[in-house]
Coordinates of C-alpha atoms in Angstrom, one line a residue:
Chain A
M1 CA 0.0 0.0 0.0
G2 CA 2.8 2.4 0.8
K3 CA 1.8 5.9 1.7
E4 CA -1.1 6.6 -0.7
K5 CA -3.7 6.4 2.1
I6 CA -2.0 8.9 4.4
K7 CA -1.0 11.5 1.8
I8 CA -2.2 15.0 2.6
C9 CA -4.3 17.1 0.3
E10 CA -2.1 20.0 -0.9
E11 CA -4.5 22.7 0.4
F12 CA -4.3 21.4 3.9
Y13 CA -0.6 20.5 4.0
D14 CA 0.4 23.6 6.0
I15 CA -2.2 23.2 8.7
M16 CA -1.4 19.6 9.5
P17 CA 0.6 18.9 12.6
P18 CA 4.4 18.7 11.8
E19 CA 4.6 15.1 13.2
Y20 CA 2.0 14.0 10.6
R21 CA 3.8 15.8 7.8
E22 CA 7.0 14.1 8.8
L23 CA 5.2 10.7 8.8
V24 CA 4.1 11.3 5.2
D25 CA 7.4 12.7 4.1
S26 CA 9.9 10.3 5.6
S27 CA 8.3 7.3 7.3
T28 CA 9.1 3.8 6.2
Y29 CA 5.7 2.6 5.2
G30 CA 5.9 0.3 2.2
K31 CA 9.7 0.1 2.3
E32 CA 11.3 -3.2 1.5
G33 CA 13.7 -4.5 4.2
R34 CA 12.7 -2.1 7.0
G35 CA 14.9 -2.5 10.1
W36 CA 16.4 -0.8 13.1
K37 CA 18.8 1.0 10.8
D38 CA 16.0 3.3 9.7
V39 CA 15.8 4.8 13.2
G40 CA 17.4 8.3 13.4
V41 CA 17.1 8.9 9.6
A42 CA 13.5 8.1 8.9
K43 CA 10.3 9.1 10.9
E44 CA 9.5 6.4 13.4
L45 CA 6.0 5.0 13.8
I46 CA 5.9 6.0 17.5
E47 CA 5.8 9.5 18.8
E48 CA 6.2 11.2 22.2
H49 CA 5.0 8.3 24.4
S50 CA 4.3 8.7 28.1
L51 CA 6.6 6.0 29.4
C52 CA 9.2 6.9 32.1
A53 CA 12.6 8.3 31.2
G54 CA 15.0 5.5 30.3
C55 CA 12.3 2.8 30.2
P56 CA 13.7 -0.3 28.3
E57 CA 10.1 -1.1 27.2
S58 CA 10.2 2.0 25.0
I59 CA 13.4 0.9 23.4
A60 CA 11.7 -2.4 22.7
F61 CA 8.7 -0.6 21.2
R62 CA 11.0 1.4 18.9
Y63 CA 12.7 -1.7 17.6
V64 CA 9.5 -3.7 17.2
L65 CA 7.8 -0.9 15.2
A66 CA 10.9 -0.3 13.1
C67 CA 11.2 -4.0 12.3
L68 CA 7.6 -5.0 11.4
P69 CA 7.9 -6.1 7.7
N70 CA 4.6 -4.7 6.7
P71 CA 3.3 -2.0 9.1
E72 CA 0.6 -0.5 6.8
D73 CA -1.1 -3.9 6.7
T74 CA -0.5 -4.9 10.3
V75 CA -3.0 -4.7 13.1
M76 CA -1.5 -4.8 16.6
V77 CA -3.6 -6.1 19.5
G78 CA -2.6 -4.7 22.9
S79 CA -3.6 -5.3 26.5
T80 CA -3.8 -3.4 29.7
G81 CA -0.5 -2.3 31.2
C82 CA 2.3 0.1 30.3
T83 CA 2.0 -1.0 26.7
S84 CA -1.5 0.3 26.5
L85 CA -0.2 3.8 27.4
V86 CA 1.9 3.7 24.2
F87 CA -0.6 2.4 21.7
P88 CA -2.4 5.8 21.3
H89 CA 1.0 7.2 20.1
V90 CA 1.7 4.5 17.6
A91 CA 1.1 4.9 13.8
V92 CA 0.0 1.3 13.3
H93 CA -3.6 0.1 13.5
N94 CA -4.2 -1.3 17.0
I95 CA -7.0 -2.7 19.1
H96 CA -7.3 -2.6 22.9
S97 CA -9.8 -4.9 24.5
L98 CA -10.2 -6.4 28.0
F99 CA -7.3 -7.4 30.2
G100 CA -6.0 -10.8 29.0
N101 CA -8.2 -11.5 26.0
Q102 CA -5.7 -10.2 23.5
N103 CA -5.0 -13.5 21.8
A104 CA -8.8 -14.3 21.5
V105 CA -9.4 -10.9 19.9
A106 CA -6.4 -11.5 17.6
S107 CA -7.8 -14.9 16.6
G108 CA -11.1 -13.5 15.5
L109 CA -9.4 -10.5 13.8
K110 CA -7.0 -12.7 11.8
R111 CA -9.8 -14.9 10.5
A112 CA -12.0 -11.8 9.7
L113 CA -9.1 -10.1 7.8
A114 CA -8.5 -13.3 5.8
H115 CA -12.2 -13.4 4.9
R116 CA -12.5 -9.7 4.1
F117 CA -9.2 -9.3 2.2
P118 CA -8.6 -12.6 0.4
G119 CA -5.3 -12.8 -1.4
K120 CA -3.9 -9.9 0.6
V121 CA -1.2 -10.1 3.2
K122 CA -2.5 -8.9 6.6
D123 CA -0.5 -9.5 9.7
V124 CA -1.8 -9.5 13.2
V125 CA 0.7 -9.0 16.0
V126 CA -0.2 -9.3 19.7
L127 CA 1.9 -7.2 22.0
A128 CA 1.1 -7.5 25.7
G129 CA 2.9 -7.5 29.1
D130 CA 3.7 -10.6 31.1
G131 CA 0.6 -10.2 33.3
A132 CA -1.7 -10.2 30.3
T133 CA 0.1 -13.1 28.6
V134 CA 0.9 -15.4 31.4
D135 CA -1.4 -14.7 34.4
I136 CA -4.7 -13.2 33.4
G137 CA -4.7 -14.2 29.8
L138 CA -2.9 -17.6 29.9
D139 CA -6.1 -19.4 28.9
M140 CA -6.5 -17.3 25.7
T141 CA -2.8 -17.4 24.9
L142 CA -2.6 -21.2 25.1
Q143 CA -5.9 -21.8 23.4
S144 CA -4.8 -19.7 20.4
W145 CA -1.6 -21.7 20.1
F146 CA -3.5 -25.0 20.4
R147 CA -5.8 -23.9 17.6
Q148 CA -2.8 -22.9 15.5
E149 CA -4.0 -19.4 14.9
K150 CA -1.6 -17.6 12.6
F151 CA -0.3 -14.6 14.3
L152 CA 2.7 -13.5 16.3
T153 CA 2.5 -13.1 20.1
I154 CA 5.1 -10.8 21.7
C155 CA 5.4 -10.7 25.5
F156 CA 7.1 -7.7 27.1
D157 CA 8.4 -9.5 30.2
N158 CA 9.2 -7.2 33.0
E159 CA 8.8 -9.9 35.6
L160 CA 6.1 -8.1 37.7
Y161 CA 3.0 -5.9 37.5
A162 CA 4.9 -2.7 37.2
N163 CA 2.0 -0.5 36.2
T164 CA 0.2 -1.0 39.6
G165 CA 3.1 -0.8 41.9
G166 CA 5.0 -4.1 41.7
Q167 CA 2.8 -7.1 42.5
E168 CA 4.0 -10.6 41.9
S169 CA 3.5 -12.1 38.5
G170 CA 3.9 -15.6 37.1
L171 CA 7.1 -14.7 35.2
M172 CA 8.8 -13.2 38.3
Q173 CA 12.0 -15.0 39.2
K174 CA 12.0 -17.1 42.3
G175 CA 12.8 -15.3 45.6
F176 CA 12.4 -11.8 44.1
V177 CA 11.1 -9.3 46.6
S178 CA 9.1 -6.4 45.2
K179 CA 7.2 -3.5 46.7
M180 CA 3.9 -5.2 46.8
A181 CA 5.2 -8.8 47.2
P182 CA 7.4 -8.4 50.4
A183 CA 7.6 -12.1 51.2
G184 CA 9.4 -12.9 48.0
K185 CA 8.2 -15.2 45.3
K186 CA 7.9 -18.8 46.4
F187 CA 7.9 -20.7 43.1
D188 CA 9.9 -20.7 39.9
K189 CA 9.5 -18.4 36.9
V190 CA 6.9 -19.9 34.6
R191 CA 8.7 -21.4 31.6
L192 CA 6.5 -20.0 28.9
P193 CA 8.9 -20.4 26.0
E194 CA 9.1 -24.2 26.6
I195 CA 5.3 -24.3 27.1
A196 CA 4.9 -22.4 23.8
E197 CA 7.1 -25.0 22.0
E198 CA 5.0 -27.8 23.4
S199 CA 1.7 -26.0 22.6
G200 CA 2.4 -25.9 18.9
C201 CA 4.3 -22.6 18.3
H202 CA 6.5 -22.8 15.2
Y203 CA 8.9 -20.1 16.3
V204 CA 9.8 -19.3 19.8
A205 CA 12.5 -16.8 20.8
T206 CA 13.7 -15.5 24.2
L207 CA 15.9 -12.4 24.2
T208 CA 16.5 -9.0 25.7
V209 CA 16.3 -5.8 23.7
S210 CA 20.0 -4.9 24.2
K211 CA 20.9 -6.0 20.6
P212 CA 18.7 -4.4 18.0
N213 CA 19.9 -6.7 15.1
R214 CA 18.8 -9.7 17.1
V215 CA 15.4 -8.2 17.8
E216 CA 15.0 -7.3 14.2
K217 CA 15.7 -10.9 13.1
A218 CA 13.4 -12.4 15.7
I219 CA 10.5 -10.0 14.8
R220 CA 10.9 -10.6 11.1
Q221 CA 11.0 -14.3 11.4
G222 CA 8.1 -14.3 13.8
V223 CA 5.9 -12.3 11.5
L224 CA 6.9 -14.2 8.3
I225 CA 6.4 -17.7 9.9
A226 CA 3.1 -16.6 11.4
R227 CA 1.8 -15.6 8.0
E228 CA 2.2 -19.1 6.5
V229 CA 2.9 -21.7 9.0
G230 CA 1.4 -21.2 12.4
P231 CA 1.6 -19.3 15.8
T232 CA 4.8 -17.8 16.9
Y233 CA 6.0 -16.4 20.2
I234 CA 8.7 -13.9 21.3
Q235 CA 9.5 -13.1 24.9
L236 CA 11.4 -9.9 25.3
Y237 CA 13.0 -8.9 28.6
T238 CA 12.1 -5.2 29.3
P239 CA 12.9 -4.6 32.9
C240 CA 11.0 -2.0 34.9
I241 CA 13.8 0.2 36.2
L242 CA 11.6 1.8 38.8
E243 CA 10.3 -1.5 40.3
I244 CA 13.7 -3.2 40.5
G245 CA 15.3 -0.1 42.0
K246 CA 17.5 1.2 39.3
Q247 CA 18.3 4.6 37.9
A248 CA 17.0 5.8 34.5
M249 CA 20.3 5.0 32.7
E250 CA 20.9 1.6 34.2
G251 CA 18.2 -0.3 32.2
L252 CA 20.6 -1.3 29.4
Q253 CA 23.2 -2.7 31.7
E254 CA 20.5 -4.7 33.5
M255 CA 19.4 -6.3 30.2
R256 CA 23.1 -7.0 29.3
D257 CA 23.6 -8.6 32.7
S258 CA 20.6 -10.9 32.4
E259 CA 21.5 -12.2 28.9
G260 CA 24.8 -13.9 29.9
P261 CA 25.2 -17.6 28.8
N262 CA 23.7 -19.0 32.0
E263 CA 21.3 -16.2 32.9
R264 CA 17.6 -16.4 32.6
F265 CA 17.4 -14.4 29.3
A266 CA 20.3 -16.1 27.4
F267 CA 19.3 -15.9 23.7
K268 CA 17.2 -19.0 22.8
E269 CA 15.5 -19.7 19.6
Y270 CA 13.3 -22.6 18.5
I271 CA 12.2 -23.1 14.9
S272 CA 10.0 -26.0 14.0
E273 CA 11.0 -28.2 11.0
E274 CA 8.0 -26.9 9.0
A275 CA 9.0 -23.3 9.7
K276 CA 12.7 -24.0 8.7
A277 CA 11.5 -25.4 5.4
Y278 CA 9.4 -22.3 4.9
L279 CA 12.3 -19.9 5.7
A280 CA 14.5 -21.9 3.3
S281 CA 11.9 -21.6 0.5
L282 CA 11.8 -17.8 1.1
E283 CA 15.6 -17.6 0.8
K284 CA 15.4 -19.6 -2.5
E285 CA 12.8 -17.2 -3.9
K286 CA 15.1 -14.3 -3.2
K287 CA 18.1 -15.8 -4.9
P288 CA 16.7 -16.3 -8.5
A289 CA 15.4 -12.7 -8.4
A290 CA 18.9 -11.5 -7.8
I291 CA 20.5 -13.2 -10.8
P292 CA 18.7 -11.2 -13.6
T293 CA 19.7 -7.9 -12.1
Q294 CA 23.3 -8.9 -11.9
G295 CA 23.3 -10.0 -15.6
Chain B
M1 CA 14.8 23.3 35.3
Y2 CA 15.2 20.2 33.1
A3 CA 18.2 18.1 32.1
V4 CA 18.5 17.4 28.4
A5 CA 21.2 15.8 26.3
E6 CA 23.5 17.8 24.1
V7 CA 25.9 16.6 21.4
V8 CA 29.4 17.9 21.2
D9 CA 29.7 18.1 17.4
E10 CA 33.5 18.0 17.3
A11 CA 33.6 14.8 19.4
C12 CA 30.7 13.0 17.6
V13 CA 31.8 10.1 15.4
A14 CA 28.5 9.5 13.6
H15 CA 30.3 10.1 10.3
K16 CA 32.2 6.9 11.0
G17 CA 29.0 5.0 11.2
C18 CA 28.4 5.1 15.0
R19 CA 24.7 5.0 15.9
L20 CA 24.9 4.1 19.6
C21 CA 22.9 7.0 21.0
I22 CA 20.3 6.9 18.2
M23 CA 19.9 3.2 18.8
Y24 CA 19.6 3.1 22.5
C25 CA 17.6 6.3 23.1
P26 CA 14.2 5.1 24.5
E27 CA 12.4 8.1 23.0
A28 CA 11.3 8.0 19.4
D29 CA 12.6 10.6 17.0
T30 CA 14.7 12.3 19.7
I31 CA 18.3 11.7 18.7
L32 CA 18.4 12.1 14.9
F33 CA 21.2 11.8 12.4
D34 CA 22.0 15.1 10.7
K35 CA 22.8 14.2 7.1
T36 CA 24.5 17.4 6.2
K37 CA 26.7 17.9 9.3
K38 CA 27.1 14.1 9.8
V39 CA 26.6 14.3 13.5
A40 CA 23.9 13.2 15.9
V41 CA 21.4 16.0 17.0
V42 CA 19.1 16.0 20.0
V43 CA 15.6 17.3 19.7
E44 CA 15.4 18.9 23.1
Q45 CA 11.6 19.1 23.3
R46 CA 11.4 15.4 23.3
C47 CA 14.3 14.5 25.5
K48 CA 13.4 13.2 29.0
G49 CA 17.0 13.4 30.3
C50 CA 17.4 9.7 31.1
E51 CA 21.1 9.8 30.5
L52 CA 21.2 6.5 28.6
C53 CA 22.9 8.1 25.6
V54 CA 25.6 9.6 27.8
V55 CA 26.2 6.2 29.3
V56 CA 26.6 4.4 25.9
C57 CA 28.6 7.2 24.4
S58 CA 31.1 7.4 27.3
A59 CA 31.3 3.6 27.5
A60 CA 32.5 3.6 23.9
K61 CA 35.0 6.4 24.9
H62 CA 33.6 8.9 22.5
N63 CA 32.3 11.3 25.2
A64 CA 30.4 13.3 22.7
I65 CA 27.1 13.7 24.7
R66 CA 26.6 15.5 28.0
L67 CA 23.6 16.5 30.0
V68 CA 22.8 20.2 30.2
H69 CA 20.2 22.1 32.3
R70 CA 17.7 24.2 30.5

């Protein structure tokens, strides 16, 4: 689609807000091979959000939005939490429904889009916090994977309910003491990536957002595999610096510390055989196209 | 009084391909790459003063960003 739909009528160009004009002039809608390298030189699809200064979640948001392969034909489904504060500032279609039912909404949406726009590529991406994905919405999350619904689920894992003051969440690490969970957590962090593998996800990745090229690769593969093969799941560590008692500039170091080889967010990737075959076929398609241009 | 980031143009190595501050800034469209001057520029109205850019820039020994009070 590119930018035809957002172009401004010439008479009204001067009265449009400058951010909108920038979006039309230099955003990356419709660009082949979008990626994190576009940030800083092209208009990003997120603008003046209300997250705290230095919040790693907002770094994650920037990368995710910069790396979606097809933003103009993508619908994002959010859920309650800090992420829902950002969605009004995002230039991608998005839906917010009840707390925890994001995967159910996305299932219906994906089917409706396939029915309404047959033959057109429409991506659905779920982006929710760990509370919505693992605690409150676990039922919907798992059921959508069992049913092999074709969309990508991204979980922003900050290991607690940060938005409401630091309550214990299923993804919190064992023994962690937070403001609203003073006794410390009694059981282990829920191993959702392994559960996702067992539940039928074709691509599962666990990583932090300290390396943008890794995030780009994961998001791209997650969306592409979800288009053709089946459900995909990405768990991104986005620590809440306020709730773990860090300064605004310490979030990046925290992520780097927790992605060491034996740490809980060491980079892990699972690709099913079917998905591997699909990725290989995509690579093949690219290569023959390159030969005629060289000749 | 607010703290915002400021780029020291002479020390900035963005012309060599460095994008550290642009990459790790949590705010969107806040640190941009100036194509004519080949340096990073901070859009002050959007800067929240988290100091993350200062940390990554000094860790790489470029020391091209500092916090200033406005």
